[in-house]
mmCIF file of N, CA, C and O in Angstrom:
data_model
loop_
_atom_site.group_PDB
_atom_site.id
_atom_site.type_symbol
_atom_site.label_atom_id
_atom_site.label_comp_id
_atom_site.label_asym_id
_atom_site.label_seq_id
_atom_site.Cartn_x
_atom_site.Cartn_y
_atom_site.Cartn_z
ATOM 1 N N MET A 2 2.186 8.850 -6.364
ATOM 2 C CA MET A 2 1.577 8.574 -5.089
ATOM 3 C C MET A 2 0.068 8.689 -5.261
ATOM 4 O O MET A 2 -0.412 9.593 -5.927
ATOM 5 N N GLN A 3 -0.646 7.734 -4.653
ATOM 6 C CA GLN A 3 -2.099 7.805 -4.685
ATOM 7 C C GLN A 3 -2.692 7.123 -3.469
ATOM 8 O O GLN A 3 -2.023 6.369 -2.768
ATOM 9 N N ARG A 4 -3.961 7.432 -3.224
ATOM 10 C CA ARG A 4 -4.661 6.821 -2.103
ATOM 11 C C ARG A 4 -5.214 5.479 -2.536
ATOM 12 O O ARG A 4 -5.603 5.285 -3.680
ATOM 13 N N ALA A 5 -5.254 4.534 -1.592
ATOM 14 C CA ALA A 5 -5.769 3.197 -1.886
ATOM 15 C C ALA A 5 -6.430 2.624 -0.635
ATOM 16 O O ALA A 5 -6.123 3.028 0.488
ATOM 17 N N LEU A 6 -7.329 1.690 -0.864
ATOM 18 C CA LEU A 6 -8.004 0.970 0.201
ATOM 19 C C LEU A 6 -7.393 -0.412 0.298
ATOM 20 O O LEU A 6 -7.289 -1.121 -0.710
ATOM 21 N N ILE A 7 -6.987 -0.816 1.504
ATOM 22 C CA ILE A 7 -6.444 -2.159 1.703
ATOM 23 C C ILE A 7 -7.612 -3.139 1.783
ATOM 24 O O ILE A 7 -8.493 -3.005 2.631
ATOM 25 N N LEU A 8 -7.592 -4.130 0.890
ATOM 26 C CA LEU A 8 -8.649 -5.132 0.841
ATOM 27 C C LEU A 8 -8.354 -6.311 1.764
ATOM 28 O O LEU A 8 -9.280 -6.962 2.250
ATOM 29 N N GLY A 9 -7.089 -6.615 1.978
ATOM 30 C CA GLY A 9 -6.721 -7.728 2.846
ATOM 31 C C GLY A 9 -5.298 -8.173 2.598
ATOM 32 O O GLY A 9 -4.551 -7.559 1.840
ATOM 33 N N ASN A 10 -4.921 -9.272 3.239
ATOM 34 C CA ASN A 10 -3.581 -9.828 3.108
ATOM 35 C C ASN A 10 -3.464 -10.665 1.848
ATOM 36 O O ASN A 10 -4.456 -11.179 1.336
ATOM 37 N N ALA A 11 -2.246 -10.824 1.380
ATOM 38 C CA ALA A 11 -1.952 -11.694 0.237
ATOM 39 C C ALA A 11 -0.834 -12.637 0.654
ATOM 40 O O ALA A 11 0.054 -12.253 1.418
ATOM 41 N N THR A 12 -0.899 -13.856 0.166
ATOM 42 C CA THR A 12 0.154 -14.827 0.454
ATOM 43 C C THR A 12 0.585 -15.487 -0.840
ATOM 44 O O THR A 12 -0.148 -15.484 -1.830
ATOM 45 N N SER A 13 1.779 -16.043 -0.816
ATOM 46 C CA SER A 13 2.311 -16.718 -1.995
ATOM 47 C C SER A 13 3.272 -17.804 -1.535
ATOM 48 O O SER A 13 4.092 -17.574 -0.653
ATOM 49 N N VAL A 14 3.162 -18.980 -2.139
ATOM 50 C CA VAL A 14 4.085 -20.055 -1.784
ATOM 51 C C VAL A 14 5.335 -20.004 -2.644
ATOM 52 O O VAL A 14 6.378 -20.510 -2.255
ATOM 53 N N ALA A 15 5.237 -19.414 -3.821
ATOM 54 C CA ALA A 15 6.397 -19.279 -4.709
ATOM 55 C C ALA A 15 6.593 -17.802 -5.014
ATOM 56 O O ALA A 15 5.676 -17.145 -5.508
ATOM 57 N N LYS A 16 7.762 -17.277 -4.669
ATOM 58 C CA LYS A 16 8.039 -15.861 -4.909
ATOM 59 C C LYS A 16 9.537 -15.629 -5.001
ATOM 60 O O LYS A 16 10.343 -16.485 -4.650
ATOM 61 N N HIS A 17 9.894 -14.473 -5.464
ATOM 62 C CA HIS A 17 11.292 -14.061 -5.558
ATOM 63 C C HIS A 17 11.913 -14.108 -4.160
ATOM 64 O O HIS A 17 11.264 -13.774 -3.163
ATOM 65 N N ASP A 18 13.163 -14.506 -4.073
ATOM 66 C CA ASP A 18 13.849 -14.632 -2.779
ATOM 67 C C ASP A 18 13.794 -13.356 -1.947
ATOM 68 O O ASP A 18 13.711 -13.406 -0.718
ATOM 69 N N SER A 19 13.838 -12.196 -2.590
ATOM 70 C CA SER A 19 13.834 -10.929 -1.862
ATOM 71 C C SER A 19 12.515 -10.674 -1.137
ATOM 72 O O SER A 19 12.451 -9.830 -0.251
ATOM 73 N N LEU A 20 11.462 -11.401 -1.499
ATOM 74 C CA LEU A 20 10.142 -11.162 -0.920
ATOM 75 C C LEU A 20 9.817 -12.085 0.247
ATOM 76 O O LEU A 20 8.761 -11.949 0.867
ATOM 77 N N ASN A 21 10.720 -13.016 0.570
ATOM 78 C CA ASN A 21 10.495 -13.898 1.721
ATOM 79 C C ASN A 21 10.406 -13.076 2.996
ATOM 80 O O ASN A 21 11.248 -12.234 3.266
ATOM 81 N N GLY A 22 9.350 -13.299 3.765
ATOM 82 C CA GLY A 22 9.159 -12.584 5.023
ATOM 83 C C GLY A 22 8.559 -11.201 4.889
ATOM 84 O O GLY A 22 8.374 -10.522 5.893
ATOM 85 N N GLN A 23 8.248 -10.769 3.677
ATOM 86 C CA GLN A 23 7.677 -9.439 3.474
ATOM 87 C C GLN A 23 6.154 -9.486 3.613
ATOM 88 O O GLN A 23 5.509 -10.462 3.250
ATOM 89 N N LYS A 24 5.570 -8.409 4.136
ATOM 90 C CA LYS A 24 4.120 -8.308 4.280
ATOM 91 C C LYS A 24 3.522 -7.836 2.963
ATOM 92 O O LYS A 24 3.822 -6.729 2.498
ATOM 93 N N MET A 25 2.694 -8.685 2.373
ATOM 94 C CA MET A 25 2.030 -8.357 1.112
ATOM 95 C C MET A 25 0.548 -8.114 1.374
ATOM 96 O O MET A 25 -0.095 -8.869 2.094
ATOM 97 N N LEU A 26 0.032 -7.059 0.767
ATOM 98 C CA LEU A 26 -1.370 -6.697 0.910
ATOM 99 C C LEU A 26 -2.000 -6.507 -0.458
ATOM 100 O O LEU A 26 -1.325 -6.144 -1.419
ATOM 101 N N LEU A 27 -3.297 -6.738 -0.525
ATOM 102 C CA LEU A 27 -4.057 -6.468 -1.735
ATOM 103 C C LEU A 27 -4.758 -5.136 -1.532
ATOM 104 O O LEU A 27 -5.436 -4.927 -0.515
ATOM 105 N N ALA A 28 -4.573 -4.216 -2.471
ATOM 106 C CA ALA A 28 -5.141 -2.869 -2.359
ATOM 107 C C ALA A 28 -5.805 -2.487 -3.668
ATOM 108 O O ALA A 28 -5.487 -3.026 -4.727
ATOM 109 N N ILE A 29 -6.732 -1.547 -3.577
ATOM 110 C CA ILE A 29 -7.344 -0.992 -4.779
ATOM 111 C C ILE A 29 -7.239 0.523 -4.703
ATOM 112 O O ILE A 29 -7.516 1.123 -3.646
ATOM 113 N N ALA A 30 -6.765 1.122 -5.778
ATOM 114 C CA ALA A 30 -6.604 2.578 -5.835
ATOM 115 C C ALA A 30 -7.972 3.244 -5.752
ATOM 116 O O ALA A 30 -8.980 2.684 -6.197
ATOM 117 N N LEU A 31 -7.998 4.431 -5.173
ATOM 118 C CA LEU A 31 -9.244 5.194 -5.059
ATOM 119 C C LEU A 31 -9.242 6.342 -6.059
ATOM 120 O O LEU A 31 -8.199 6.944 -6.324
ATOM 121 N N ALA A 32 -10.422 6.633 -6.591
ATOM 122 C CA ALA A 32 -10.582 7.747 -7.529
ATOM 123 C C ALA A 32 -10.287 9.054 -6.796
ATOM 124 O O ALA A 32 -10.129 9.089 -5.578
ATOM 125 N N THR A 33 -10.241 10.143 -7.525
ATOM 126 C CA THR A 33 -9.902 11.434 -6.927
ATOM 127 C C THR A 33 -10.900 11.875 -5.865
ATOM 128 O O THR A 33 -10.560 12.705 -5.029
ATOM 129 N N ASP A 34 -12.123 11.311 -5.869
ATOM 130 C CA ASP A 34 -13.077 11.647 -4.810
ATOM 131 C C ASP A 34 -12.714 10.984 -3.490
ATOM 132 O O ASP A 34 -13.285 11.284 -2.449
ATOM 133 N N GLY A 35 -11.762 10.051 -3.512
ATOM 134 C CA GLY A 35 -11.294 9.384 -2.301
ATOM 135 C C GLY A 35 -12.221 8.322 -1.760
ATOM 136 O O GLY A 35 -11.998 7.800 -0.676
ATOM 137 N N VAL A 36 -13.264 7.985 -2.525
ATOM 138 C CA VAL A 36 -14.262 7.033 -2.046
ATOM 139 C C VAL A 36 -14.413 5.836 -2.981
ATOM 140 O O VAL A 36 -14.410 4.686 -2.539
ATOM 141 N N HIS A 37 -14.536 6.096 -4.255
ATOM 142 C CA HIS A 37 -14.826 5.046 -5.224
ATOM 143 C C HIS A 37 -13.552 4.367 -5.723
ATOM 144 O O HIS A 37 -12.573 5.045 -6.023
ATOM 145 N N PRO A 38 -13.591 3.014 -5.805
ATOM 146 C CA PRO A 38 -12.414 2.299 -6.325
ATOM 147 C C PRO A 38 -12.186 2.610 -7.795
ATOM 148 O O PRO A 38 -13.127 2.908 -8.533
ATOM 149 N N GLU A 39 -10.914 2.531 -8.195
ATOM 150 C CA GLU A 39 -10.565 2.833 -9.580
ATOM 151 C C GLU A 39 -9.473 1.855 -10.028
ATOM 152 O O GLU A 39 -8.412 1.773 -9.400
ATOM 153 N N GLY A 40 -9.740 1.122 -11.076
ATOM 154 C CA GLY A 40 -8.723 0.225 -11.617
ATOM 155 C C GLY A 40 -8.750 -1.156 -10.997
ATOM 156 O O GLY A 40 -9.648 -1.519 -10.257
ATOM 157 N N ASP A 41 -7.722 -1.915 -11.306
ATOM 158 C CA ASP A 41 -7.584 -3.288 -10.836
ATOM 159 C C ASP A 41 -6.888 -3.318 -9.480
ATOM 160 O O ASP A 41 -6.129 -2.409 -9.147
ATOM 161 N N PRO A 42 -7.101 -4.386 -8.696
ATOM 162 C CA PRO A 42 -6.378 -4.522 -7.433
ATOM 163 C C PRO A 42 -4.870 -4.588 -7.662
ATOM 164 O O PRO A 42 -4.400 -5.044 -8.700
ATOM 165 N N LEU A 43 -4.113 -4.123 -6.676
ATOM 166 C CA LEU A 43 -2.654 -4.077 -6.740
ATOM 167 C C LEU A 43 -2.062 -4.854 -5.577
ATOM 168 O O LEU A 43 -2.623 -4.864 -4.476
ATOM 169 N N LEU A 44 -0.921 -5.480 -5.808
ATOM 170 C CA LEU A 44 -0.164 -6.114 -4.738
ATOM 171 C C LEU A 44 0.807 -5.072 -4.206
ATOM 172 O O LEU A 44 1.645 -4.558 -4.947
ATOM 173 N N VAL A 45 0.661 -4.729 -2.925
ATOM 174 C CA VAL A 45 1.523 -3.715 -2.330
ATOM 175 C C VAL A 45 2.298 -4.326 -1.157
ATOM 176 O O VAL A 45 1.836 -5.276 -0.530
ATOM 177 N N PHE A 46 3.454 -3.761 -0.886
ATOM 178 C CA PHE A 46 4.296 -4.233 0.205
ATOM 179 C C PHE A 46 4.298 -3.190 1.308
ATOM 180 O O PHE A 46 4.297 -1.993 1.041
ATOM 181 N N ASP A 47 4.283 -3.663 2.562
ATOM 182 C CA ASP A 47 4.066 -2.762 3.687
ATOM 183 C C ASP A 47 5.018 -3.074 4.834
ATOM 184 O O ASP A 47 5.228 -4.234 5.170
ATOM 185 N N ASN A 48 5.572 -2.037 5.424
ATOM 186 C CA ASN A 48 6.334 -2.191 6.656
ATOM 187 C C ASN A 48 5.873 -1.186 7.709
ATOM 188 O O ASN A 48 6.540 -0.971 8.701
ATOM 189 N N LEU A 49 4.690 -0.582 7.486
ATOM 190 C CA LEU A 49 4.165 0.419 8.414
ATOM 191 C C LEU A 49 3.057 -0.119 9.315
ATOM 192 O O LEU A 49 2.652 0.557 10.249
ATOM 193 N N GLY A 50 2.520 -1.293 9.009
ATOM 194 C CA GLY A 50 1.470 -1.874 9.842
ATOM 195 C C GLY A 50 0.062 -1.643 9.335
ATOM 196 O O GLY A 50 -0.883 -1.687 10.122
ATOM 197 N N ALA A 51 -0.109 -1.414 8.050
ATOM 198 C CA ALA A 51 -1.446 -1.233 7.485
ATOM 199 C C ALA A 51 -2.209 -2.551 7.542
ATOM 200 O O ALA A 51 -1.612 -3.631 7.536
ATOM 201 N N GLY A 52 -3.527 -2.445 7.587
ATOM 202 C CA GLY A 52 -4.358 -3.638 7.630
ATOM 203 C C GLY A 52 -5.626 -3.462 6.832
ATOM 204 O O GLY A 52 -5.906 -2.386 6.283
ATOM 205 N N SER A 53 -6.403 -4.509 6.768
ATOM 206 C CA SER A 53 -7.643 -4.517 6.003
ATOM 207 C C SER A 53 -8.548 -3.353 6.401
ATOM 208 O O SER A 53 -8.761 -3.097 7.586
ATOM 209 N N GLY A 54 -9.052 -2.636 5.408
ATOM 210 C CA GLY A 54 -9.940 -1.508 5.637
ATOM 211 C C GLY A 54 -9.240 -0.173 5.784
ATOM 212 O O GLY A 54 -9.889 0.869 5.775
ATOM 213 N N ASP A 55 -7.926 -0.164 5.909
ATOM 214 C CA ASP A 55 -7.181 1.091 6.041
ATOM 215 C C ASP A 55 -7.090 1.812 4.703
ATOM 216 O O ASP A 55 -6.983 1.194 3.653
ATOM 217 N N ILE A 56 -7.125 3.137 4.772
ATOM 218 C CA ILE A 56 -6.820 3.974 3.616
ATOM 219 C C ILE A 56 -5.335 4.316 3.734
ATOM 220 O O ILE A 56 -4.873 4.766 4.787
ATOM 221 N N VAL A 57 -4.597 4.073 2.663
ATOM 222 C CA VAL A 57 -3.153 4.272 2.685
ATOM 223 C C VAL A 57 -2.709 5.109 1.489
ATOM 224 O O VAL A 57 -3.464 5.281 0.531
ATOM 225 N N LEU A 58 -1.497 5.602 1.557
ATOM 226 C CA LEU A 58 -0.848 6.228 0.415
ATOM 227 C C LEU A 58 0.122 5.205 -0.140
ATOM 228 O O LEU A 58 0.905 4.612 0.619
ATOM 229 N N ILE A 59 0.058 4.969 -1.451
ATOM 230 C CA ILE A 59 0.948 4.006 -2.086
ATOM 231 C C ILE A 59 1.762 4.704 -3.169
ATOM 232 O O ILE A 59 1.345 5.723 -3.709
ATOM 233 N N SER A 60 2.917 4.136 -3.441
ATOM 234 C CA SER A 60 3.800 4.679 -4.464
ATOM 235 C C SER A 60 4.279 3.549 -5.357
ATOM 236 O O SER A 60 4.542 2.444 -4.879
ATOM 237 N N SER A 61 4.403 3.847 -6.638
ATOM 238 C CA SER A 61 4.927 2.859 -7.581
ATOM 239 C C SER A 61 6.416 3.072 -7.828
ATOM 240 O O SER A 61 6.972 2.522 -8.758
ATOM 241 N N ASP A 62 7.054 3.860 -6.973
ATOM 242 C CA ASP A 62 8.484 4.108 -7.084
ATOM 243 C C ASP A 62 9.234 2.854 -6.633
ATOM 244 O O ASP A 62 9.383 2.599 -5.445
ATOM 245 N N GLY A 63 9.683 2.067 -7.593
ATOM 246 C CA GLY A 63 10.371 0.820 -7.293
ATOM 247 C C GLY A 63 11.618 1.004 -6.460
ATOM 248 O O GLY A 63 11.986 0.130 -5.676
ATOM 249 N N SER A 64 12.295 2.135 -6.595
ATOM 250 C CA SER A 64 13.492 2.397 -5.792
ATOM 251 C C SER A 64 13.136 2.504 -4.314
ATOM 252 O O SER A 64 13.803 1.933 -3.461
ATOM 253 N N TYR A 65 12.072 3.238 -4.005
ATOM 254 C CA TYR A 65 11.641 3.366 -2.610
ATOM 255 C C TYR A 65 11.202 2.011 -2.076
ATOM 256 O O TYR A 65 11.629 1.592 -1.001
ATOM 257 N N THR A 66 10.344 1.333 -2.823
ATOM 258 C CA THR A 66 9.835 0.039 -2.368
ATOM 259 C C THR A 66 10.983 -0.938 -2.157
ATOM 260 O O THR A 66 11.036 -1.629 -1.145
ATOM 261 N N GLY A 67 11.901 -0.979 -3.095
ATOM 262 C CA GLY A 67 13.030 -1.889 -2.964
ATOM 263 C C GLY A 67 13.964 -1.527 -1.831
ATOM 264 O O GLY A 67 14.273 -2.354 -0.975
ATOM 265 N N ASN A 68 14.420 -0.293 -1.809
ATOM 266 C CA ASN A 68 15.420 0.127 -0.816
ATOM 267 C C ASN A 68 14.869 0.231 0.597
ATOM 268 O O ASN A 68 15.506 -0.223 1.550
ATOM 269 N N VAL A 69 13.711 0.844 0.756
ATOM 270 C CA VAL A 69 13.198 1.130 2.100
ATOM 271 C C VAL A 69 12.352 -0.011 2.650
ATOM 272 O O VAL A 69 12.523 -0.419 3.799
ATOM 273 N N ILE A 70 11.433 -0.538 1.865
ATOM 274 C CA ILE A 70 10.521 -1.558 2.374
ATOM 275 C C ILE A 70 11.141 -2.945 2.320
ATOM 276 O O ILE A 70 11.174 -3.669 3.311
ATOM 277 N N ILE A 71 11.646 -3.339 1.164
ATOM 278 C CA ILE A 71 12.183 -4.682 0.980
ATOM 279 C C ILE A 71 13.629 -4.773 1.468
ATOM 280 O O ILE A 71 14.045 -5.780 2.016
ATOM 281 N N GLY A 72 14.414 -3.748 1.253
ATOM 282 C CA GLY A 72 15.797 -3.732 1.709
ATOM 283 C C GLY A 72 16.815 -4.086 0.645
ATOM 284 O O GLY A 72 17.991 -4.237 0.942
ATOM 285 N N THR A 73 16.377 -4.196 -0.608
ATOM 286 C CA THR A 73 17.314 -4.458 -1.697
ATOM 287 C C THR A 73 16.739 -3.932 -3.001
ATOM 288 O O THR A 73 15.525 -3.965 -3.204
ATOM 289 N N ARG A 74 17.606 -3.450 -3.865
ATOM 290 C CA ARG A 74 17.153 -2.954 -5.169
ATOM 291 C C ARG A 74 16.845 -4.095 -6.123
ATOM 292 O O ARG A 74 16.156 -3.911 -7.106
ATOM 293 N N THR A 75 17.358 -5.275 -5.856
ATOM 294 C CA THR A 75 17.168 -6.406 -6.767
ATOM 295 C C THR A 75 15.905 -7.178 -6.374
ATOM 296 O O THR A 75 15.974 -8.306 -5.899
ATOM 297 N N THR A 76 14.776 -6.533 -6.543
ATOM 298 C CA THR A 76 13.489 -7.127 -6.225
ATOM 299 C C THR A 76 12.487 -6.760 -7.307
ATOM 300 O O THR A 76 12.567 -5.676 -7.886
ATOM 301 N N PRO A 77 11.526 -7.617 -7.583
ATOM 302 C CA PRO A 77 10.489 -7.273 -8.560
ATOM 303 C C PRO A 77 9.355 -6.451 -7.945
ATOM 304 O O PRO A 77 8.417 -6.083 -8.642
ATOM 305 N N ALA A 78 9.428 -6.156 -6.652
ATOM 306 C CA ALA A 78 8.369 -5.394 -5.985
ATOM 307 C C ALA A 78 8.273 -3.994 -6.578
ATOM 308 O O ALA A 78 9.281 -3.334 -6.789
ATOM 309 N N ARG A 79 7.048 -3.554 -6.831
ATOM 310 C CA ARG A 79 6.849 -2.223 -7.408
ATOM 311 C C ARG A 79 6.083 -1.299 -6.469
ATOM 312 O O ARG A 79 6.504 -0.187 -6.219
ATOM 313 N N TRP A 80 4.935 -1.720 -5.974
ATOM 314 C CA TRP A 80 4.076 -0.855 -5.173
ATOM 315 C C TRP A 80 4.391 -1.004 -3.694
ATOM 316 O O TRP A 80 4.544 -2.108 -3.194
ATOM 317 N N GLY A 81 4.448 0.117 -2.982
ATOM 318 C CA GLY A 81 4.707 0.092 -1.549
ATOM 319 C C GLY A 81 3.844 1.088 -0.805
ATOM 320 O O GLY A 81 3.477 2.136 -1.339
ATOM 321 N N VAL A 82 3.506 0.750 0.426
ATOM 322 C CA VAL A 82 2.748 1.655 1.301
ATOM 323 C C VAL A 82 3.735 2.672 1.872
ATOM 324 O O VAL A 82 4.734 2.301 2.482
ATOM 325 N N ILE A 83 3.448 3.955 1.670
ATOM 326 C CA ILE A 83 4.328 4.998 2.192
ATOM 327 C C ILE A 83 3.673 5.810 3.302
ATOM 328 O O ILE A 83 4.308 6.661 3.902
ATOM 329 N N GLY A 84 2.401 5.521 3.587
ATOM 330 C CA GLY A 84 1.721 6.217 4.681
ATOM 331 C C GLY A 84 0.349 5.635 4.924
ATOM 332 O O GLY A 84 -0.268 5.065 4.029
ATOM 333 N N ILE A 85 -0.113 5.752 6.159
ATOM 334 C CA ILE A 85 -1.461 5.326 6.531
ATOM 335 C C ILE A 85 -2.240 6.583 6.869
ATOM 336 O O ILE A 85 -1.796 7.401 7.688
ATOM 337 N N VAL A 86 -3.411 6.753 6.251
ATOM 338 C CA VAL A 86 -4.234 7.944 6.451
ATOM 339 C C VAL A 86 -5.049 7.779 7.726
ATOM 340 O O VAL A 86 -5.740 6.769 7.905
ATOM 341 N N ASP A 87 -4.946 8.758 8.628
ATOM 342 C CA ASP A 87 -5.741 8.733 9.854
ATOM 343 C C ASP A 87 -7.210 8.949 9.501
ATOM 344 O O ASP A 87 -7.525 9.771 8.641
ATOM 345 N N PRO A 88 -8.113 8.242 10.209
ATOM 346 C CA PRO A 88 -9.538 8.473 9.939
ATOM 347 C C PRO A 88 -9.943 9.876 10.388
ATOM 348 O O PRO A 88 -9.384 10.407 11.349
ATOM 349 N N LEU A 89 -10.886 10.454 9.660
ATOM 350 C CA LEU A 89 -11.376 11.786 10.021
ATOM 351 C C LEU A 89 -12.212 11.702 11.281
ATOM 352 O O LEU A 89 -13.028 10.799 11.449
ATOM 353 N N LYS A 90 -12.014 12.651 12.178
ATOM 354 C CA LYS A 90 -12.805 12.711 13.389
ATOM 355 C C LYS A 90 -13.660 13.972 13.327
ATOM 356 O O LYS A 90 -13.158 15.032 12.946
ATOM 357 N N PRO A 91 -14.938 13.858 13.666
ATOM 358 C CA PRO A 91 -15.782 15.062 13.629
ATOM 359 C C PRO A 91 -15.275 16.121 14.607
ATOM 360 O O PRO A 91 -14.839 15.794 15.706
ATOM 361 N N ARG A 92 -15.312 17.351 14.150
ATOM 362 C CA ARG A 92 -14.885 18.452 15.011
ATOM 363 C C ARG A 92 -16.067 18.949 15.831
ATOM 364 O O ARG A 92 -17.207 18.958 15.379
ATOM 365 N N ASP A 93 -15.787 19.399 16.999
ATOM 366 C CA ASP A 93 -16.824 20.009 17.839
ATOM 367 C C ASP A 93 -16.988 21.443 17.374
ATOM 368 O O ASP A 93 -16.071 22.241 17.489
ATOM 369 N N VAL A 94 -18.148 21.768 16.830
ATOM 370 C CA VAL A 94 -18.376 23.107 16.286
ATOM 371 C C VAL A 94 -19.188 23.989 17.216
ATOM 372 O O VAL A 94 -19.653 25.042 16.833
ATOM 373 N N SER A 95 -19.383 23.542 18.447
ATOM 374 C CA SER A 95 -20.197 24.360 19.373
ATOM 375 C C SER A 95 -19.387 25.447 20.023
ATOM 376 O O SER A 95 -18.214 25.520 20.022
#
């Protein structure tokens, strides 16, 4: 599991049958500081409603992505959104 920034939507005209109708997003993993991008962009699948600019938790557990997000184990999908991080709100310190 790691934090990632959603860069935007992804589309494909040719894909595995199991991916028809699935929401695909382009994401980039964040370094341990939670701010700087790290690595190459990833194709992630989402059923939680994440969108461009959101910080999310992603998992490369193909079983979770297949069973929970896609709905079948016979899918090539690997990365899935498992949570959306709420933005930090300043606390009133007075």
